[in-house]
Amino acid sequence: MGFGQFLAAPEIKLKLITYRDVFQDSAKESSRFGEEYEKLSAVIRLDPKDISKLAIKEGDTVFVKNGSGKVIVKAMKSGYEEPHPGIAYMVNGPWSNALVPDDTGGTGVPKFKDIEATVQSAKGGKVTGILDIF
Amino acid sequence: MVVCLSNNYYVCTGCALLCDDIEVELEGSSLVKVHSACRKGVARMKGCETPLECAVNGKSTDTDTAIKEAARILSNAENPLIFGHGNSSSQAQRKAIAIARKTGAYLDDTSSFCQGPIIEAILQGKLRTCTLDEVKDRADVIVFWGADPSSSHPRHMSRYSYFPRGKERQRGWEEDRTAICIDVRKSDTAEICGNNGTYIIPPGEDAEFMDALVSGLSNKVPKTSFDFDKKRILELTNILKKAKFGVIFAGLGLVYSLKDLEPLFALMDKLNSVSSFHLIPMVGQYNMRGSNHNIFEETGYVNRVKFGTEVLHGPEYSVVEALKEKAVDAALIIGSDPLSSLPLSVARYLTEIPLITIDPCQTLTSSKSDVTIPCALAGVESGGTAIRMDGVEVEMKKIIETDRLSDEEILTRILEAL
């Protein structure tokens, strides 16, 4: 355990947008309780500047939380050429759905692609398992 | 229209493209190879590694006992919810509607928080549409709006929308087709459309971008509050104006961004006053559109209904609001996993009420269910019909035998037991 463990990790506010991925979807077809599905689902894709702000390296785990829920997922670079600080992407699945607010304004349609959340280093914490999301 | 298949081809139920050119190899009664399908389709057709077990309260049992218990739960409930349907044949969907009618249930499907509004507008004649076969043969301007078929429907562009050489598009994508992507990010589909064909807009600003396109198509200056390059908007409106057969593929990015469909109606009206445009929803689950058609035929609504002395309809009867308001006291889930696909804050209530799951595979929802009834995998172990994303009916054939009943048979027996 290093000195860093005692410092408060920087926390940033982000807008999360969900998307589909055929590799993750295929893994779900095989087994939604499998390692591959977790590996491809429990990921947040960030702008490199936001990774720097969080004082983490690509591949580290982060807490993503808001008033609806909290999960630990792996932080990766989005890979998009255009910078998008303040906006992060998560593939649609139970991990992102843990963060979707229940406030629909009575429309019956949750905001799956417009989620406010804060992100902070999980300091080596383990990715939330699918059965631990509840 | 029913698409008839030759004896050697099968239909993939991986998504609502319902690809009907699938060949398989069998070893005994097992399907060992799937040809032509995409990665997702192969995974679907080969079946999951974790099949669902027949159980009541966590204890293994026979199908008869599980069906009786399911019927008992539904009979005892005052306001049961019957939800799912997107991964069921049309025949099974009609049985589910009959159960809902008999039990005075809330009936909703995944389109409720997906493509429902677009399909409803199409069925009501408010949006001009066409078939994927017409797109293949005739479309010269193809717009993917908030849609990423490269990831969601991997064979969409190669079978129908961009790459094939159709009857009137013999020079193919290289010369005969223009693909446009409008999205909040540079998706895999945007990479195919290229920098010139890709329009990245800020999240939630789709309605304003539609208004700007209407202005451009009306020869007015296309202004946006996010200062989108006017020259690029005018380049796009010029392409749209010249389209001989245009099509917009509406993805969830577009659907979720709009508060209502008025901006889309205005854009489609304008497009059809200057050229010729159609719209097809990018439906995900293989027969979600079929569910909308079947519920529409029975009730006049595509989803979100409550049966009683009369059929009630509205957002308050949607799966999301019904669970949020704790208005239902039991649930039957067919071919769907709401604990995975709904916000956890909404879906958690399902774990507090008697819960029944019918599915070929274990799901998060089945892991919390009081009754689990395994069913045959549609398109592989059972047949029936389904409706493709463009409204075309497709017939699915059984490929291999199984001991498991089809969802249609299970629902028929629940209906009889009620």
PDB file of C-alpha atoms in Angstrom, chain B residues 132-336:
ATOM      1  CA  LEU B 132     -35.180  -3.413 -46.985  1.00  0.00           C
ATOM      2  CA  ASP B 133     -35.459  -5.103 -50.395  1.00  0.00           C
ATOM      3  CA  GLU B 134     -36.491  -1.765 -51.910  1.00  0.00           C
ATOM      4  CA  VAL B 135     -33.528  -0.131 -50.149  1.00  0.00           C
ATOM      5  CA  LYS B 136     -31.224  -2.744 -51.672  1.00  0.00           C
ATOM      6  CA  ASP B 137     -32.651  -2.282 -55.159  1.00  0.00           C
ATOM      7  CA  ARG B 138     -33.317   1.451 -55.232  1.00  0.00           C
ATOM      8  CA  ALA B 139     -31.858   3.562 -52.412  1.00  0.00           C
ATOM      9  CA  ASP B 140     -29.227   6.111 -53.457  1.00  0.00           C
ATOM     10  CA  VAL B 141     -29.083   8.265 -50.291  1.00  0.00           C
ATOM     11  CA  ILE B 142     -28.960   6.351 -47.020  1.00  0.00           C
ATOM     12  CA  VAL B 143     -28.964   8.212 -43.700  1.00  0.00           C
ATOM     13  CA  PHE B 144     -28.012   6.423 -40.480  1.00  0.00           C
ATOM     14  CA  TRP B 145     -29.303   8.704 -37.728  1.00  0.00           C
ATOM     15  CA  GLY B 146     -28.338   7.802 -34.160  1.00  0.00           C
ATOM     16  CA  ALA B 147     -27.795   4.314 -35.540  1.00  0.00           C
ATOM     17  CA  ASP B 148     -24.659   2.187 -35.739  1.00  0.00           C
ATOM     18  CA  PRO B 149     -25.580  -0.920 -37.734  1.00  0.00           C
ATOM     19  CA  SER B 150     -21.913  -1.989 -37.895  1.00  0.00           C
ATOM     20  CA  SER B 151     -22.280  -2.747 -34.188  1.00  0.00           C
ATOM     21  CA  SER B 152     -25.996  -3.407 -33.722  1.00  0.00           C
ATOM     22  CA  HIS B 153     -26.992  -5.132 -36.994  1.00  0.00           C
ATOM     23  CA  PRO B 154     -23.689  -6.243 -38.551  1.00  0.00           C
ATOM     24  CA  ARG B 155     -25.128  -7.451 -41.886  1.00  0.00           C
ATOM     25  CA  HIS B 156     -27.416  -4.455 -42.430  1.00  0.00           C
ATOM     26  CA  MET B 157     -25.026  -2.571 -44.702  1.00  0.00           C
ATOM     27  CA  SER B 158     -23.765  -5.610 -46.572  1.00  0.00           C
ATOM     28  CA  ARG B 159     -27.143  -7.284 -47.232  1.00  0.00           C
ATOM     29  CA  TYR B 160     -29.367  -4.280 -47.814  1.00  0.00           C
ATOM     30  CA  SER B 161     -28.452  -0.693 -47.132  1.00  0.00           C
ATOM     31  CA  TYR B 162     -25.080   0.187 -48.633  1.00  0.00           C
ATOM     32  CA  PHE B 163     -22.788  -2.398 -50.208  1.00  0.00           C
ATOM     33  CA  PRO B 164     -25.024  -4.613 -52.374  1.00  0.00           C
ATOM     34  CA  ARG B 165     -25.619  -3.978 -56.047  1.00  0.00           C
ATOM     35  CA  GLY B 166     -29.397  -3.758 -56.342  1.00  0.00           C
ATOM     36  CA  LYS B 167     -31.593  -3.651 -59.451  1.00  0.00           C
ATOM     37  CA  GLU B 168     -31.321   0.114 -59.919  1.00  0.00           C
ATOM     38  CA  ARG B 169     -27.972   0.412 -58.159  1.00  0.00           C
ATOM     39  CA  GLN B 170     -25.741  -1.698 -60.383  1.00  0.00           C
ATOM     40  CA  ARG B 171     -22.646   0.403 -59.760  1.00  0.00           C
ATOM     41  CA  GLY B 172     -22.831  -0.283 -56.036  1.00  0.00           C
ATOM     42  CA  TRP B 173     -21.730   1.877 -53.171  1.00  0.00           C
ATOM     43  CA  GLU B 174     -18.713   3.220 -55.037  1.00  0.00           C
ATOM     44  CA  GLU B 175     -20.813   5.305 -57.414  1.00  0.00           C
ATOM     45  CA  ASP B 176     -24.492   4.640 -56.882  1.00  0.00           C
ATOM     46  CA  ARG B 177     -24.991   5.219 -53.178  1.00  0.00           C
ATOM     47  CA  THR B 178     -24.202   7.968 -50.667  1.00  0.00           C
ATOM     48  CA  ALA B 179     -24.162   7.006 -46.988  1.00  0.00           C
ATOM     49  CA  ILE B 180     -24.608   9.670 -44.312  1.00  0.00           C
ATOM     50  CA  CYS B 181     -24.133   9.193 -40.582  1.00  0.00           C
ATOM     51  CA  ILE B 182     -25.558  11.660 -38.062  1.00  0.00           C
ATOM     52  CA  ASP B 183     -24.440  10.814 -34.534  1.00  0.00           C
ATOM     53  CA  VAL B 184     -22.913  12.137 -31.335  1.00  0.00           C
ATOM     54  CA  ARG B 185     -19.743  10.090 -31.825  1.00  0.00           C
ATOM     55  CA  LYS B 186     -17.666   8.654 -34.628  1.00  0.00           C
ATOM     56  CA  SER B 187     -19.142   5.165 -34.553  1.00  0.00           C
ATOM     57  CA  ASP B 188     -17.945   2.207 -36.642  1.00  0.00           C
ATOM     58  CA  THR B 189     -20.704   3.080 -39.132  1.00  0.00           C
ATOM     59  CA  ALA B 190     -19.460   6.688 -39.259  1.00  0.00           C
ATOM     60  CA  GLU B 191     -16.007   5.341 -40.204  1.00  0.00           C
ATOM     61  CA  ILE B 192     -17.617   3.705 -43.254  1.00  0.00           C
ATOM     62  CA  CYS B 193     -19.513   6.903 -44.144  1.00  0.00           C
ATOM     63  CA  GLY B 194     -16.198   8.799 -44.037  1.00  0.00           C
ATOM     64  CA  ASN B 195     -15.456  12.339 -42.884  1.00  0.00           C
ATOM     65  CA  ASN B 196     -17.532  13.899 -45.661  1.00  0.00           C
ATOM     66  CA  GLY B 197     -20.543  11.740 -44.835  1.00  0.00           C
ATOM     67  CA  THR B 198     -20.355  12.044 -41.060  1.00  0.00           C
ATOM     68  CA  TYR B 199     -22.096  14.753 -39.073  1.00  0.00           C
ATOM     69  CA  ILE B 200     -21.198  14.787 -35.378  1.00  0.00           C
ATOM     70  CA  ILE B 201     -23.751  16.760 -33.357  1.00  0.00           C
ATOM     71  CA  PRO B 202     -23.895  17.438 -29.599  1.00  0.00           C
ATOM     72  CA  PRO B 203     -25.928  14.966 -27.489  1.00  0.00           C
ATOM     73  CA  GLY B 204     -29.629  15.835 -27.320  1.00  0.00           C
ATOM     74  CA  GLU B 205     -29.539  18.315 -30.223  1.00  0.00           C
ATOM     75  CA  ASP B 206     -31.085  16.070 -32.883  1.00  0.00           C
ATOM     76  CA  ALA B 207     -34.352  18.056 -32.992  1.00  0.00           C
ATOM     77  CA  GLU B 208     -32.448  21.295 -33.604  1.00  0.00           C
ATOM     78  CA  PHE B 209     -30.360  19.652 -36.326  1.00  0.00           C
ATOM     79  CA  MET B 210     -33.598  18.442 -37.955  1.00  0.00           C
ATOM     80  CA  ASP B 211     -34.933  22.027 -37.861  1.00  0.00           C
ATOM     81  CA  ALA B 212     -31.679  23.238 -39.448  1.00  0.00           C
ATOM     82  CA  LEU B 213     -32.045  20.668 -42.241  1.00  0.00           C
ATOM     83  CA  VAL B 214     -35.645  21.807 -42.835  1.00  0.00           C
ATOM     84  CA  SER B 215     -34.331  25.394 -43.118  1.00  0.00           C
ATOM     85  CA  GLY B 216     -31.616  24.328 -45.540  1.00  0.00           C
ATOM     86  CA  LEU B 217     -34.119  22.354 -47.623  1.00  0.00           C
ATOM     87  CA  SER B 218     -36.328  25.481 -47.669  1.00  0.00           C
ATOM     88  CA  ASN B 219     -33.414  27.587 -48.996  1.00  0.00           C
ATOM     89  CA  LYS B 220     -33.083  29.416 -45.674  1.00  0.00           C
ATOM     90  CA  VAL B 221     -29.907  29.848 -43.618  1.00  0.00           C
ATOM     91  CA  PRO B 222     -29.606  26.741 -41.366  1.00  0.00           C
ATOM     92  CA  LYS B 223     -28.788  28.116 -37.915  1.00  0.00           C
ATOM     93  CA  THR B 224     -28.034  26.025 -34.820  1.00  0.00           C
ATOM     94  CA  SER B 225     -27.365  27.142 -31.234  1.00  0.00           C
ATOM     95  CA  PHE B 226     -24.279  24.898 -31.320  1.00  0.00           C
ATOM     96  CA  ASP B 227     -22.871  26.725 -34.357  1.00  0.00           C
ATOM     97  CA  PHE B 228     -22.730  23.776 -36.723  1.00  0.00           C
ATOM     98  CA  ASP B 229     -20.888  24.714 -39.929  1.00  0.00           C
ATOM     99  CA  LYS B 230     -23.674  26.109 -42.177  1.00  0.00           C
ATOM    100  CA  LYS B 231     -21.762  25.196 -45.322  1.00  0.00           C
ATOM    101  CA  ARG B 232     -21.704  21.537 -44.294  1.00  0.00           C
ATOM    102  CA  ILE B 233     -25.440  21.556 -43.523  1.00  0.00           C
ATOM    103  CA  LEU B 234     -26.112  23.018 -46.991  1.00  0.00           C
ATOM    104  CA  GLU B 235     -23.874  20.346 -48.558  1.00  0.00           C
ATOM    105  CA  LEU B 236     -26.009  17.742 -46.810  1.00  0.00           C
ATOM    106  CA  THR B 237     -29.331  19.311 -47.817  1.00  0.00           C
ATOM    107  CA  ASN B 238     -28.120  19.354 -51.426  1.00  0.00           C
ATOM    108  CA  ILE B 239     -27.454  15.612 -51.257  1.00  0.00           C
ATOM    109  CA  LEU B 240     -30.871  15.017 -49.666  1.00  0.00           C
ATOM    110  CA  LYS B 241     -32.629  17.155 -52.299  1.00  0.00           C
ATOM    111  CA  LYS B 242     -31.084  15.179 -55.152  1.00  0.00           C
ATOM    112  CA  ALA B 243     -32.049  11.777 -53.713  1.00  0.00           C
ATOM    113  CA  LYS B 244     -34.103   9.624 -56.071  1.00  0.00           C
ATOM    114  CA  PHE B 245     -34.902   7.107 -53.333  1.00  0.00           C
ATOM    115  CA  GLY B 246     -33.793   8.227 -49.885  1.00  0.00           C
ATOM    116  CA  VAL B 247     -34.065   6.347 -46.607  1.00  0.00           C
ATOM    117  CA  ILE B 248     -33.447   7.288 -43.000  1.00  0.00           C
ATOM    118  CA  PHE B 249     -32.564   4.464 -40.632  1.00  0.00           C
ATOM    119  CA  ALA B 250     -33.693   5.727 -37.235  1.00  0.00           C
ATOM    120  CA  GLY B 251     -31.602   4.400 -34.363  1.00  0.00           C
ATOM    121  CA  LEU B 252     -32.081   4.651 -30.633  1.00  0.00           C
ATOM    122  CA  GLY B 253     -29.833   7.723 -30.566  1.00  0.00           C
ATOM    123  CA  LEU B 254     -32.477   9.563 -32.569  1.00  0.00           C
ATOM    124  CA  VAL B 255     -35.442   8.104 -30.632  1.00  0.00           C
ATOM    125  CA  TYR B 256     -34.033   8.930 -27.185  1.00  0.00           C
ATOM    126  CA  SER B 257     -33.027  12.426 -28.219  1.00  0.00           C
ATOM    127  CA  LEU B 258     -36.512  13.563 -29.296  1.00  0.00           C
ATOM    128  CA  LYS B 259     -39.144  14.655 -26.747  1.00  0.00           C
ATOM    129  CA  ASP B 260     -41.790  13.911 -29.388  1.00  0.00           C
ATOM    130  CA  LEU B 261     -41.725  13.006 -33.071  1.00  0.00           C
ATOM    131  CA  GLU B 262     -42.881  16.399 -34.429  1.00  0.00           C
ATOM    132  CA  PRO B 263     -39.387  17.511 -35.603  1.00  0.00           C
ATOM    133  CA  LEU B 264     -39.018  14.174 -37.431  1.00  0.00           C
ATOM    134  CA  PHE B 265     -42.472  14.499 -39.043  1.00  0.00           C
ATOM    135  CA  ALA B 266     -41.569  18.044 -40.172  1.00  0.00           C
ATOM    136  CA  LEU B 267     -38.265  16.839 -41.658  1.00  0.00           C
ATOM    137  CA  MET B 268     -39.880  13.887 -43.460  1.00  0.00           C
ATOM    138  CA  ASP B 269     -42.649  16.142 -44.842  1.00  0.00           C
ATOM    139  CA  LYS B 270     -40.070  18.626 -46.108  1.00  0.00           C
ATOM    140  CA  LEU B 271     -37.882  15.875 -47.589  1.00  0.00           C
ATOM    141  CA  ASN B 272     -40.882  14.420 -49.395  1.00  0.00           C
ATOM    142  CA  SER B 273     -41.799  17.808 -50.819  1.00  0.00           C
ATOM    143  CA  VAL B 274     -38.368  18.169 -52.464  1.00  0.00           C
ATOM    144  CA  SER B 275     -37.349  14.528 -53.075  1.00  0.00           C
ATOM    145  CA  SER B 276     -38.457  11.050 -51.979  1.00  0.00           C
ATOM    146  CA  PHE B 277     -37.669   9.754 -48.499  1.00  0.00           C
ATOM    147  CA  HIS B 278     -38.616   6.739 -46.387  1.00  0.00           C
ATOM    148  CA  LEU B 279     -37.871   5.739 -42.803  1.00  0.00           C
ATOM    149  CA  ILE B 280     -37.124   2.358 -41.258  1.00  0.00           C
ATOM    150  CA  PRO B 281     -36.654   1.869 -37.492  1.00  0.00           C
ATOM    151  CA  MET B 282     -33.506   0.012 -36.421  1.00  0.00           C
ATOM    152  CA  VAL B 283     -35.405  -2.571 -34.380  1.00  0.00           C
ATOM    153  CA  GLY B 284     -33.209  -4.690 -32.127  1.00  0.00           C
ATOM    154  CA  GLN B 285     -34.945  -7.870 -30.923  1.00  0.00           C
ATOM    155  CA  TYR B 286     -35.943 -10.186 -33.722  1.00  0.00           C
ATOM    156  CA  ASN B 287     -39.718  -9.869 -33.343  1.00  0.00           C
ATOM    157  CA  MET B 288     -40.217  -6.667 -31.393  1.00  0.00           C
ATOM    158  CA  ARG B 289     -41.942  -5.180 -34.417  1.00  0.00           C
ATOM    159  CA  GLY B 290     -44.179  -8.268 -34.571  1.00  0.00           C
ATOM    160  CA  SER B 291     -45.256  -7.600 -31.000  1.00  0.00           C
ATOM    161  CA  ASN B 292     -46.209  -4.040 -31.970  1.00  0.00           C
ATOM    162  CA  HIS B 293     -48.191  -5.314 -34.969  1.00  0.00           C
ATOM    163  CA  ASN B 294     -49.982  -7.994 -32.946  1.00  0.00           C
ATOM    164  CA  ILE B 295     -50.888  -5.722 -30.028  1.00  0.00           C
ATOM    165  CA  PHE B 296     -51.980  -3.041 -32.537  1.00  0.00           C
ATOM    166  CA  GLU B 297     -54.257  -5.521 -34.319  1.00  0.00           C
ATOM    167  CA  GLU B 298     -55.832  -6.583 -31.024  1.00  0.00           C
ATOM    168  CA  THR B 299     -56.136  -3.219 -29.273  1.00  0.00           C
ATOM    169  CA  GLY B 300     -55.357  -0.348 -31.658  1.00  0.00           C
ATOM    170  CA  TYR B 301     -52.187   0.448 -29.664  1.00  0.00           C
ATOM    171  CA  VAL B 302     -48.660  -0.850 -30.241  1.00  0.00           C
ATOM    172  CA  ASN B 303     -47.753  -1.374 -26.559  1.00  0.00           C
ATOM    173  CA  ARG B 304     -48.465  -0.070 -22.999  1.00  0.00           C
ATOM    174  CA  VAL B 305     -51.952  -1.460 -22.516  1.00  0.00           C
ATOM    175  CA  LYS B 306     -53.965  -2.640 -19.511  1.00  0.00           C
ATOM    176  CA  PHE B 307     -56.814  -5.055 -20.028  1.00  0.00           C
ATOM    177  CA  GLY B 308     -60.033  -4.844 -18.013  1.00  0.00           C
ATOM    178  CA  THR B 309     -63.616  -4.062 -18.913  1.00  0.00           C
ATOM    179  CA  GLU B 310     -61.994  -1.810 -21.509  1.00  0.00           C
ATOM    180  CA  VAL B 311     -58.446  -1.580 -22.872  1.00  0.00           C
ATOM    181  CA  LEU B 312     -56.557   1.262 -21.206  1.00  0.00           C
ATOM    182  CA  HIS B 313     -53.474   2.776 -22.825  1.00  0.00           C
ATOM    183  CA  GLY B 314     -50.882   5.389 -21.960  1.00  0.00           C
ATOM    184  CA  PRO B 315     -47.435   5.931 -20.434  1.00  0.00           C
ATOM    185  CA  GLU B 316     -48.818   5.002 -17.002  1.00  0.00           C
ATOM    186  CA  TYR B 317     -49.313   1.456 -18.362  1.00  0.00           C
ATOM    187  CA  SER B 318     -45.715   1.228 -19.581  1.00  0.00           C
ATOM    188  CA  VAL B 319     -43.461  -1.342 -17.930  1.00  0.00           C
ATOM    189  CA  VAL B 320     -41.263   1.436 -16.548  1.00  0.00           C
ATOM    190  CA  GLU B 321     -44.049   3.486 -14.918  1.00  0.00           C
ATOM    191  CA  ALA B 322     -45.934   0.365 -13.746  1.00  0.00           C
ATOM    192  CA  LEU B 323     -42.822  -0.884 -11.926  1.00  0.00           C
ATOM    193  CA  LYS B 324     -41.860   2.575 -10.636  1.00  0.00           C
ATOM    194  CA  GLU B 325     -45.331   3.105  -9.211  1.00  0.00           C
ATOM    195  CA  LYS B 326     -45.474  -0.489  -7.935  1.00  0.00           C
ATOM    196  CA  ALA B 327     -48.827  -0.807  -9.713  1.00  0.00           C
ATOM    197  CA  VAL B 328     -48.354  -4.489 -10.579  1.00  0.00           C
ATOM    198  CA  ASP B 329     -48.348  -7.397  -8.115  1.00  0.00           C
ATOM    199  CA  ALA B 330     -46.881 -10.255 -10.203  1.00  0.00           C
ATOM    200  CA  ALA B 331     -44.997 -10.504 -13.465  1.00  0.00           C
ATOM    201  CA  LEU B 332     -44.613 -12.945 -16.342  1.00  0.00           C
ATOM    202  CA  ILE B 333     -41.476 -12.234 -18.383  1.00  0.00           C
ATOM    203  CA  ILE B 334     -41.132 -13.912 -21.779  1.00  0.00           C
ATOM    204  CA  GLY B 335     -37.821 -13.928 -23.700  1.00  0.00           C
ATOM    205  CA  SER B 336     -36.551 -10.788 -22.038  1.00  0.00           C
TER     206      SER B 336
END
